[in-house]
Amino acid sequence: RSCVPAITNPELMPLVDLDLLLLNIRRASYSPTVPITADVPGTDQQITVDLDIEQLTAQFPNAQEQWDENLTIMDDAGNQLDFVICPVTVKSMFGATKFVLRQQQAAAEISMSNRKNDEKIDDMDEQFKNLSSLAVNIVSDSIQEIRTGTTTVKNPAEIRNFLNQIDLEYFRAIQNHINKQKERVTFADWPMTSSAEQIAAVNAVLAEIGAA
């Protein structure tokens, strides 16, 4: 909040904008570039490049323009379900991360305890159920409203309850829609030019594969 006063509630910021924001904070307070080192596939060579943050962020798509918040699904009875889906917030994703860490800690404690195996299995089963509910919670946090005919649902608890009752096919359709929108709001590929030595190393590996 101190770095970007215009963002009055950072927790409600769309997660898709987080990397963009952090890079610009780095550019303003530390350095205009980010050094990146990557392995050249199949060799012991490495390539290093300084990413220009201004150029990188300038190519970042406008989420408001690219994100399609509307999804329509027809159920088996021919009824139309309309969803309004927004990017998940920073608060929601950080909460999910904390939840996973707590479940992992609980699972480790169960495994190391001196309790009977049957009791451990029951407890571990409960942990798996909790983790399974996480996917529903993340998706429900993205859904702003659901319209079914003349009914509009906006209450978060009712939306979550609805998702727990629909068929898996429809739930996956919602997840696929969200994933497609994420792909539309991401950084463009950054070109990296290999040196003659690195290209020769790759060609040598390819030649060995061809000879084999």
Coordinates of N, CA and C in Angstrom, one line a residue:
R1 N 0.8 -1.2 0.0 CA 0.0 0.0 0.0 C 0.9 1.3 0.0
S2 N 2.0 1.2 0.7 CA 2.9 2.4 0.8 C 3.6 2.6 -0.6
C3 N 3.8 1.6 -1.4 CA 4.4 1.7 -2.7 C 3.5 2.2 -3.7
V4 N 2.2 1.8 -3.6 CA 1.2 2.3 -4.6 C 0.0 2.8 -3.9
P5 N 0.0 4.0 -3.4 CA -1.1 4.6 -2.6 C -2.4 4.5 -3.3
A6 N -2.5 4.5 -4.7 CA -3.7 4.5 -5.4 C -4.5 3.2 -5.2
I7 N -3.8 2.1 -4.8 CA -4.4 0.8 -4.5 C -4.7 0.8 -3.0
T8 N -6.0 1.2 -2.7 CA -6.4 1.4 -1.3 C -6.5 0.0 -0.6
N9 N -6.9 -1.0 -1.3 CA -7.1 -2.3 -0.7 C -6.3 -3.4 -1.5
P10 N -5.0 -3.6 -1.3 CA -4.2 -4.5 -2.1 C -4.8 -5.9 -2.1
E11 N -5.4 -6.3 -1.0 CA -5.9 -7.7 -0.9 C -6.9 -8.0 -2.0
L12 N -7.7 -7.0 -2.4 CA -8.7 -7.2 -3.4 C -8.2 -7.0 -4.8
M13 N -6.9 -6.8 -5.0 CA -6.4 -6.7 -6.3 C -6.4 -8.0 -7.1
P14 N -6.8 -8.0 -8.3 CA -6.7 -9.3 -9.1 C -5.3 -9.9 -9.1
L15 N -5.3 -11.2 -8.9 CA -4.0 -11.9 -8.8 C -3.2 -11.7 -10.1
V16 N -3.9 -11.6 -11.3 CA -3.2 -11.5 -12.6 C -2.4 -10.3 -12.7
D17 N -2.7 -9.3 -11.8 CA -1.9 -8.0 -11.9 C -0.7 -8.0 -10.9
L18 N -0.6 -9.0 -10.1 CA 0.4 -9.0 -9.0 C 1.8 -8.9 -9.5
D19 N 2.2 -9.8 -10.5 CA 3.5 -9.8 -11.0 C 3.8 -8.5 -11.7
L20 N 2.9 -7.9 -12.4 CA 3.0 -6.6 -13.0 C 3.4 -5.6 -12.0
L21 N 2.6 -5.6 -10.9 CA 2.8 -4.6 -9.9 C 4.2 -4.7 -9.2
L22 N 4.6 -6.0 -8.9 CA 5.9 -6.2 -8.2 C 7.0 -5.8 -9.1
L23 N 6.9 -6.1 -10.4 CA 8.0 -5.7 -11.3 C 8.2 -4.2 -11.4
N24 N 7.1 -3.5 -11.4 CA 7.2 -2.0 -11.5 C 7.7 -1.4 -10.2
I25 N 7.4 -2.1 -9.1 CA 7.9 -1.6 -7.8 C 9.4 -1.8 -7.8
R26 N 9.9 -3.0 -8.3 CA 11.3 -3.2 -8.4 C 12.0 -2.2 -9.3
R27 N 11.4 -1.9 -10.4 CA 12.0 -1.0 -11.4 C 12.1 0.4 -10.7
A28 N 11.1 0.8 -9.9 CA 11.1 2.1 -9.3 C 12.1 2.2 -8.1
S29 N 12.3 1.1 -7.5 CA 13.1 1.2 -6.2 C 14.4 0.5 -6.2
Y30 N 14.7 -0.3 -7.3 CA 15.9 -1.1 -7.3 C 16.7 -1.0 -8.6
S31 N 16.1 -1.6 -9.6 CA 16.8 -1.7 -10.9 C 15.8 -1.7 -12.1
P32 N 16.1 -1.2 -13.2 CA 15.3 -1.2 -14.4 C 15.3 -2.6 -15.1
T33 N 16.2 -3.5 -14.7 CA 16.3 -4.8 -15.3 C 16.2 -5.9 -14.3
V34 N 15.9 -7.1 -14.8 CA 16.0 -8.3 -13.9 C 16.9 -9.4 -14.6
P35 N 17.9 -9.8 -14.0 CA 18.8 -10.8 -14.6 C 18.2 -12.2 -14.6
I36 N 18.1 -12.8 -15.7 CA 17.6 -14.2 -15.8 C 18.6 -15.1 -16.4
T37 N 18.8 -16.3 -15.7 CA 19.7 -17.3 -16.2 C 18.9 -18.6 -16.5
A38 N 19.1 -19.2 -17.7 CA 18.3 -20.4 -18.1 C 19.3 -21.4 -18.6
D39 N 19.0 -22.7 -18.4 CA 19.8 -23.7 -18.9 C 19.5 -23.9 -20.4
V40 N 20.5 -24.2 -21.2 CA 20.3 -24.6 -22.6 C 20.0 -26.1 -22.6
P41 N 18.8 -26.4 -23.1 CA 18.3 -27.8 -23.0 C 19.3 -28.8 -23.6
G42 N 19.6 -29.9 -22.8 CA 20.4 -31.0 -23.2 C 21.9 -30.7 -23.1
T43 N 22.3 -29.6 -22.6 CA 23.7 -29.3 -22.5 C 24.0 -28.8 -21.1
D44 N 25.3 -28.5 -20.9 CA 25.7 -27.9 -19.6 C 25.9 -26.4 -19.7
Q45 N 25.4 -25.9 -20.9 CA 25.5 -24.4 -21.1 C 24.4 -23.7 -20.5
Q46 N 24.7 -22.4 -20.2 CA 23.6 -21.5 -19.6 C 23.6 -20.2 -20.4
I47 N 22.5 -19.6 -20.4 CA 22.4 -18.3 -21.1 C 21.8 -17.3 -20.1
T48 N 22.4 -16.1 -20.1 CA 21.9 -15.1 -19.1 C 21.5 -13.8 -19.9
V49 N 20.4 -13.2 -19.5 CA 19.9 -12.0 -20.2 C 19.3 -11.1 -19.1
D50 N 19.4 -9.8 -19.3 CA 18.8 -8.8 -18.5 C 17.5 -8.4 -19.1
L51 N 16.4 -8.8 -18.4 CA 15.1 -8.4 -18.9 C 14.8 -6.9 -18.6
D52 N 14.4 -6.2 -19.6 CA 14.1 -4.8 -19.4 C 12.6 -4.7 -18.9
I53 N 12.5 -4.3 -17.6 CA 11.2 -4.4 -17.0 C 10.2 -3.5 -17.7
E54 N 10.6 -2.3 -18.2 CA 9.7 -1.4 -18.8 C 9.1 -2.0 -20.1
Q55 N 10.1 -2.7 -20.9 CA 9.6 -3.3 -22.1 C 8.7 -4.5 -21.9
L56 N 9.1 -5.2 -20.8 CA 8.3 -6.5 -20.5 C 6.9 -6.1 -20.0
T57 N 6.8 -5.1 -19.2 CA 5.5 -4.7 -18.6 C 4.6 -4.0 -19.7
A58 N 5.3 -3.3 -20.6 CA 4.5 -2.6 -21.6 C 3.8 -3.6 -22.5
Q59 N 4.2 -4.8 -22.6 CA 3.6 -5.8 -23.5 C 2.5 -6.6 -22.7
F60 N 2.4 -6.3 -21.4 CA 1.4 -7.0 -20.6 C 0.0 -6.6 -21.0
P61 N -0.9 -7.6 -21.3 CA -2.2 -7.3 -21.8 C -3.1 -6.6 -20.7
N62 N -4.0 -5.8 -21.1 CA -4.9 -5.1 -20.2 C -6.0 -6.1 -19.8
A63 N -6.0 -6.5 -18.5 CA -6.9 -7.5 -18.0 C -8.3 -7.2 -18.2
Q64 N -8.7 -5.9 -18.1 CA -10.1 -5.5 -18.2 C -10.6 -5.7 -19.7
E65 N -9.6 -5.5 -20.6 CA -10.0 -5.7 -22.0 C -10.0 -7.2 -22.4
Q66 N -9.0 -8.0 -21.9 CA -8.8 -9.3 -22.4 C -9.6 -10.4 -21.6
W67 N -9.9 -10.1 -20.4 CA -10.6 -11.1 -19.6 C -12.1 -11.1 -19.9
D68 N -12.6 -12.3 -20.3 CA -14.0 -12.5 -20.6 C -14.7 -13.0 -19.4
E69 N -15.5 -12.2 -18.8 CA -16.1 -12.5 -17.5 C -17.4 -13.3 -17.7
N70 N -17.9 -13.5 -18.9 CA -19.2 -14.1 -19.1 C -19.0 -15.6 -19.6
L71 N -19.7 -16.5 -19.0 CA -19.7 -17.9 -19.4 C -21.1 -18.4 -19.4
T72 N -21.5 -19.1 -20.4 CA -22.9 -19.7 -20.5 C -22.7 -21.2 -20.7
I73 N -23.5 -21.9 -19.9 CA -23.5 -23.4 -20.0 C -24.9 -23.8 -20.1
M74 N -25.2 -24.8 -20.9 CA -26.5 -25.4 -21.0 C -26.5 -26.7 -20.3
D75 N -27.4 -27.0 -19.4 CA -27.5 -28.2 -18.7 C -28.2 -29.3 -19.5
D76 N -28.3 -30.5 -19.0 CA -28.9 -31.6 -19.7 C -30.3 -31.4 -20.1
A77 N -31.0 -30.6 -19.3 CA -32.4 -30.3 -19.5 C -32.7 -29.1 -20.4
G78 N -31.6 -28.6 -20.9 CA -31.7 -27.4 -21.9 C -31.8 -26.1 -21.2
N79 N -31.6 -26.1 -19.9 CA -31.6 -24.8 -19.1 C -30.3 -24.1 -19.2
Q80 N -30.4 -22.8 -19.3 CA -29.2 -22.0 -19.5 C -28.7 -21.4 -18.2
L81 N -27.4 -21.6 -17.9 CA -26.7 -21.1 -16.7 C -25.7 -20.1 -17.2
D82 N -25.9 -18.9 -16.6 CA -25.0 -17.8 -17.0 C -24.1 -17.4 -15.7
F83 N -22.8 -17.4 -16.0 CA -21.9 -17.1 -14.9 C -21.2 -15.8 -15.2
V84 N -20.9 -15.0 -14.1 CA -20.1 -13.8 -14.2 C -18.8 -14.1 -13.4
I85 N -17.7 -14.3 -14.1 CA -16.5 -14.8 -13.5 C -15.4 -13.7 -13.6
C86 N -14.8 -13.3 -12.5 CA -13.7 -12.4 -12.4 C -12.4 -13.0 -12.0
P87 N -11.3 -12.4 -12.2 CA -10.0 -13.0 -11.7 C -10.0 -13.1 -10.2
V88 N -9.4 -14.2 -9.7 CA -9.3 -14.4 -8.3 C -8.5 -13.3 -7.7
T89 N -8.8 -12.9 -6.5 CA -8.0 -11.8 -5.8 C -6.8 -12.4 -5.1
V90 N -5.9 -11.4 -4.8 CA -4.7 -11.7 -4.0 C -5.1 -12.4 -2.7
K91 N -6.1 -11.8 -2.0 CA -6.5 -12.3 -0.7 C -7.0 -13.8 -0.8
S92 N -7.7 -14.1 -1.8 CA -8.2 -15.4 -2.0 C -7.1 -16.4 -2.2
M93 N -6.1 -16.1 -3.1 CA -5.0 -17.0 -3.4 C -4.1 -17.1 -2.2
F94 N -3.8 -16.1 -1.5 CA -2.9 -16.2 -0.4 C -3.6 -17.0 0.7
G95 N -4.9 -16.8 0.9 CA -5.6 -17.7 1.8 C -5.6 -19.1 1.5
A96 N -5.7 -19.4 0.2 CA -5.6 -20.8 -0.3 C -4.2 -21.4 0.0
T97 N -3.2 -20.6 -0.2 CA -1.8 -21.0 0.0 C -1.6 -21.3 1.5
K98 N -2.1 -20.5 2.4 CA -2.0 -20.7 3.8 C -2.8 -22.0 4.2
F99 N -3.9 -22.2 3.6 CA -4.7 -23.4 3.8 C -4.0 -24.7 3.5
V100 N -3.3 -24.7 2.3 CA -2.5 -25.8 1.9 C -1.4 -26.1 2.8
L101 N -0.7 -25.1 3.2 CA 0.4 -25.2 4.2 C 0.0 -25.8 5.5
R102 N -1.2 -25.4 6.0 CA -1.7 -25.9 7.2 C -2.1 -27.4 7.1
Q103 N -2.7 -27.7 5.9 CA -3.0 -29.1 5.7 C -1.8 -30.0 5.6
Q104 N -0.8 -29.5 5.0 CA 0.5 -30.3 4.9 C 1.1 -30.5 6.2
Q105 N 1.1 -29.5 7.0 CA 1.6 -29.6 8.4 C 0.8 -30.6 9.2
A106 N -0.5 -30.5 9.1 CA -1.4 -31.5 9.8 C -1.1 -32.9 9.3
A107 N -0.9 -33.1 8.0 CA -0.7 -34.4 7.5 C 0.6 -35.0 8.0
A108 N 1.7 -34.1 8.1 CA 3.0 -34.5 8.6 C 2.9 -34.9 10.1
E109 N 2.1 -34.1 10.9 CA 1.9 -34.5 12.3 C 1.2 -35.8 12.5
I110 N 0.2 -36.0 11.6 CA -0.6 -37.3 11.7 C 0.4 -38.5 11.4
S111 N 1.2 -38.3 10.3 CA 2.1 -39.4 9.9 C 3.1 -39.7 11.0
M112 N 3.6 -38.7 11.8 CA 4.6 -38.9 12.8 C 4.1 -39.3 14.1
S113 N 2.7 -39.2 14.3 CA 2.2 -39.5 15.6 C 2.2 -41.0 15.9
N114 N 2.0 -41.4 17.2 CA 2.0 -42.8 17.6 C 0.6 -43.4 17.7
R115 N -0.3 -42.8 17.0 CA -1.7 -43.3 17.0 C -1.8 -44.6 16.1
K116 N -2.9 -45.3 16.3 CA -3.1 -46.5 15.5 C -3.3 -46.1 14.0
N117 N -2.9 -47.1 13.2 CA -2.9 -46.9 11.8 C -4.3 -46.5 11.3
D118 N -5.4 -47.2 11.8 CA -6.7 -46.9 11.4 C -7.1 -45.5 11.7
E119 N -6.7 -45.0 12.8 CA -7.0 -43.6 13.2 C -6.2 -42.6 12.3
K120 N -5.0 -43.0 11.9 CA -4.2 -42.2 11.0 C -4.9 -42.1 9.7
I121 N -5.4 -43.2 9.2 CA -6.0 -43.3 7.9 C -7.3 -42.4 7.9
D122 N -8.0 -42.5 8.9 CA -9.3 -41.7 9.0 C -8.9 -40.2 9.0
D123 N -7.9 -39.8 9.7 CA -7.5 -38.4 9.8 C -6.9 -37.9 8.4
M124 N -6.1 -38.8 7.8 CA -5.6 -38.4 6.5 C -6.7 -38.3 5.4
D125 N -7.7 -39.2 5.5 CA -8.8 -39.1 4.6 C -9.5 -37.7 4.8
E126 N -9.6 -37.3 6.0 CA -10.3 -36.0 6.3 C -9.4 -34.8 5.7
Q127 N -8.1 -35.0 5.8 CA -7.2 -34.0 5.2 C -7.4 -33.9 3.7
F128 N -7.5 -35.1 3.0 CA -7.7 -35.1 1.6 C -9.0 -34.5 1.2
K129 N -10.1 -34.7 2.0 CA -11.4 -34.0 1.7 C -11.2 -32.5 1.8
N130 N -10.5 -32.1 2.8 CA -10.3 -30.6 2.9 C -9.6 -30.0 1.7
L131 N -8.6 -30.8 1.2 CA -7.8 -30.3 0.1 C -8.7 -30.3 -1.2
S132 N -9.6 -31.3 -1.3 CA -10.5 -31.4 -2.4 C -11.5 -30.2 -2.4
S133 N -11.9 -29.7 -1.3 CA -12.8 -28.6 -1.2 C -12.1 -27.3 -1.6
L134 N -10.8 -27.3 -1.6 CA -10.0 -26.0 -1.9 C -10.3 -25.6 -3.3
A135 N -10.4 -26.5 -4.3 CA -10.6 -26.2 -5.7 C -12.0 -25.5 -5.8
V136 N -13.0 -26.0 -5.1 CA -14.3 -25.4 -5.2 C -14.3 -24.0 -4.6
N137 N -13.6 -23.8 -3.5 CA -13.5 -22.5 -2.9 C -12.8 -21.5 -3.8
I138 N -11.7 -21.9 -4.4 CA -11.0 -20.9 -5.3 C -11.9 -20.5 -6.5
V139 N -12.6 -21.5 -7.1 CA -13.5 -21.2 -8.2 C -14.7 -20.3 -7.7
S140 N -15.3 -20.7 -6.6 CA -16.4 -19.9 -6.1 C -16.0 -18.4 -5.8
D141 N -14.8 -18.2 -5.4 CA -14.3 -16.9 -5.1 C -14.2 -16.0 -6.4
S142 N -14.1 -16.7 -7.5 CA -14.0 -16.0 -8.8 C -15.4 -15.7 -9.3
I143 N -16.4 -16.4 -8.9 CA -17.7 -16.2 -9.5 C -18.4 -15.1 -8.7
Q144 N -18.8 -14.0 -9.5 CA -19.5 -12.9 -8.9 C -21.0 -13.1 -8.8
E145 N -21.5 -13.8 -9.8 CA -23.0 -14.1 -9.8 C -23.3 -15.3 -10.8
I146 N -24.4 -15.9 -10.5 CA -24.9 -17.0 -11.3 C -26.4 -16.7 -11.6
R147 N -26.7 -16.8 -12.9 CA -28.1 -16.5 -13.3 C -28.7 -17.8 -13.9
T148 N -29.8 -18.2 -13.4 CA -30.6 -19.4 -13.8 C -32.0 -19.0 -14.1
G149 N -32.3 -18.7 -15.4 CA -33.6 -18.2 -15.7 C -33.9 -16.9 -15.1
T150 N -34.9 -16.9 -14.2 CA -35.3 -15.6 -13.5 C -34.6 -15.4 -12.2
T151 N -33.7 -16.3 -11.8 CA -33.0 -16.3 -10.5 C -31.6 -15.8 -10.7
T152 N -31.1 -14.9 -9.8 CA -29.8 -14.4 -9.8 C -29.2 -14.7 -8.4
V153 N -28.1 -15.4 -8.4 CA -27.4 -15.7 -7.1 C -26.1 -14.9 -7.0
K154 N -26.0 -14.1 -5.9 CA -24.7 -13.4 -5.7 C -24.1 -13.7 -4.4
N155 N -24.8 -14.3 -3.5 CA -24.3 -14.6 -2.1 C -23.2 -15.6 -2.2
P156 N -22.0 -15.3 -1.7 CA -20.9 -16.2 -1.8 C -21.1 -17.6 -1.3
A157 N -21.9 -17.7 -0.1 CA -22.2 -19.0 0.5 C -23.1 -19.8 -0.5
E158 N -24.1 -19.2 -1.1 CA -25.0 -19.8 -2.0 C -24.3 -20.3 -3.3
I159 N -23.3 -19.5 -3.7 CA -22.6 -19.8 -4.9 C -21.7 -21.1 -4.6
R160 N -21.1 -21.1 -3.5 CA -20.3 -22.2 -3.1 C -21.1 -23.5 -2.9
N161 N -22.3 -23.4 -2.4 CA -23.2 -24.5 -2.2 C -23.6 -25.0 -3.6
F162 N -23.9 -24.1 -4.5 CA -24.3 -24.4 -5.9 C -23.2 -25.3 -6.6
L163 N -21.9 -24.8 -6.4 CA -20.8 -25.5 -7.0 C -20.6 -26.9 -6.5
N164 N -21.0 -27.1 -5.2 CA -20.8 -28.4 -4.6 C -21.9 -29.4 -5.1
Q165 N -22.9 -28.9 -5.7 CA -24.0 -29.7 -6.2 C -24.0 -30.0 -7.7
I166 N -23.3 -29.2 -8.5 CA -23.4 -29.4 -9.9 C -22.5 -30.5 -10.4
D167 N -22.8 -31.0 -11.6 CA -22.0 -32.2 -12.1 C -20.6 -31.7 -12.3
L168 N -19.7 -32.7 -12.3 CA -18.3 -32.4 -12.5 C -18.0 -31.8 -13.8
E169 N -18.8 -32.3 -14.8 CA -18.6 -31.8 -16.2 C -18.7 -30.2 -16.3
Y170 N -19.7 -29.7 -15.5 CA -20.0 -28.3 -15.5 C -18.9 -27.5 -14.7
F171 N -18.5 -28.2 -13.7 CA -17.4 -27.5 -12.8 C -16.2 -27.4 -13.6
R172 N -15.8 -28.5 -14.4 CA -14.6 -28.4 -15.2 C -14.7 -27.4 -16.3
A173 N -15.9 -27.2 -16.8 CA -16.2 -26.1 -17.9 C -15.9 -24.8 -17.3
I174 N -16.2 -24.5 -16.0 CA -15.9 -23.3 -15.4 C -14.4 -23.1 -15.2
Q175 N -13.8 -24.2 -14.7 CA -12.3 -24.1 -14.5 C -11.6 -23.9 -15.8
N176 N -12.0 -24.5 -16.9 CA -11.4 -24.4 -18.2 C -11.5 -22.9 -18.7
H177 N -12.7 -22.3 -18.4 CA -12.9 -20.9 -18.8 C -12.0 -20.0 -18.1
I178 N -11.8 -20.2 -16.8 CA -10.9 -19.4 -16.0 C -9.5 -19.6 -16.5
N179 N -9.1 -20.8 -16.7 CA -7.7 -21.1 -17.2 C -7.4 -20.4 -18.6
K180 N -8.4 -20.4 -19.4 CA -8.3 -19.7 -20.7 C -8.1 -18.2 -20.6
Q181 N -8.8 -17.7 -19.6 CA -8.7 -16.2 -19.4 C -7.3 -15.9 -18.8
K182 N -6.8 -16.7 -17.9 CA -5.5 -16.5 -17.4 C -4.4 -16.5 -18.5
E183 N -4.6 -17.4 -19.5 CA -3.6 -17.5 -20.6 C -3.6 -16.2 -21.4
R184 N -4.8 -15.5 -21.4 CA -4.9 -14.3 -22.2 C -4.3 -13.1 -21.5
V185 N -4.1 -13.2 -20.2 CA -3.6 -12.1 -19.4 C -2.2 -12.6 -18.8
T186 N -1.2 -12.7 -19.6 CA 0.1 -13.1 -19.1 C 1.2 -12.4 -19.9
F187 N 2.4 -12.5 -19.5 CA 3.5 -11.9 -20.1 C 3.8 -12.6 -21.5
A188 N 4.2 -11.8 -22.4 CA 4.7 -12.4 -23.7 C 6.0 -13.1 -23.6
D189 N 6.3 -14.0 -24.5 CA 7.6 -14.7 -24.4 C 8.7 -13.6 -24.7
W190 N 9.8 -13.8 -24.0 CA 10.9 -12.9 -24.2 C 12.0 -13.6 -25.0
P191 N 12.4 -13.1 -26.2 CA 13.4 -13.8 -27.0 C 14.7 -13.7 -26.4
M192 N 15.4 -14.9 -26.5 CA 16.8 -15.0 -26.0 C 17.7 -15.6 -27.1
T193 N 18.8 -14.9 -27.4 CA 19.6 -15.4 -28.5 C 20.8 -16.2 -28.0
S194 N 21.0 -17.4 -28.5 CA 22.1 -18.2 -28.0 C 23.4 -17.8 -28.7
S195 N 24.5 -18.1 -28.1 CA 25.8 -17.8 -28.7 C 26.1 -19.0 -29.6
A196 N 27.2 -18.8 -30.4 CA 27.6 -19.8 -31.3 C 28.0 -21.1 -30.6
E197 N 28.7 -20.9 -29.4 CA 29.1 -22.0 -28.6 C 27.9 -22.8 -28.1
Q198 N 26.8 -22.1 -27.7 CA 25.6 -22.8 -27.2 C 24.9 -23.5 -28.3
I199 N 24.8 -22.9 -29.5 CA 24.2 -23.6 -30.6 C 25.0 -24.8 -31.0
A200 N 26.3 -24.8 -31.0 CA 27.1 -25.9 -31.3 C 26.9 -27.0 -30.3
A201 N 26.7 -26.7 -29.0 CA 26.5 -27.7 -28.0 C 25.2 -28.4 -28.2
V202 N 24.1 -27.6 -28.6 CA 22.8 -28.2 -28.9 C 22.9 -29.1 -30.1
N203 N 23.6 -28.7 -31.1 CA 23.7 -29.5 -32.4 C 24.5 -30.8 -32.1
A204 N 25.5 -30.7 -31.2 CA 26.2 -31.9 -30.8 C 25.3 -32.9 -30.1
V205 N 24.5 -32.4 -29.3 CA 23.5 -33.3 -28.6 C 22.6 -34.0 -29.5
L206 N 22.0 -33.1 -30.5 CA 21.1 -33.6 -31.5 C 21.8 -34.7 -32.4
A207 N 23.0 -34.5 -32.7 CA 23.8 -35.4 -33.5 C 23.9 -36.8 -32.8
E208 N 24.2 -36.7 -31.5 CA 24.3 -37.9 -30.7 C 23.0 -38.7 -30.7
I209 N 21.9 -37.9 -30.5 CA 20.6 -38.6 -30.5 C 20.3 -39.3 -31.8
G210 N 20.7 -38.5 -32.9 CA 20.4 -39.1 -34.3 C 21.3 -40.3 -34.5
A211 N 22.5 -40.3 -34.0 CA 23.4 -41.5 -34.2 C 22.9 -42.7 -33.4
A212 N 22.3 -42.4 -32.3 CA 21.8 -43.5 -31.4 C 20.6 -44.2 -32.1

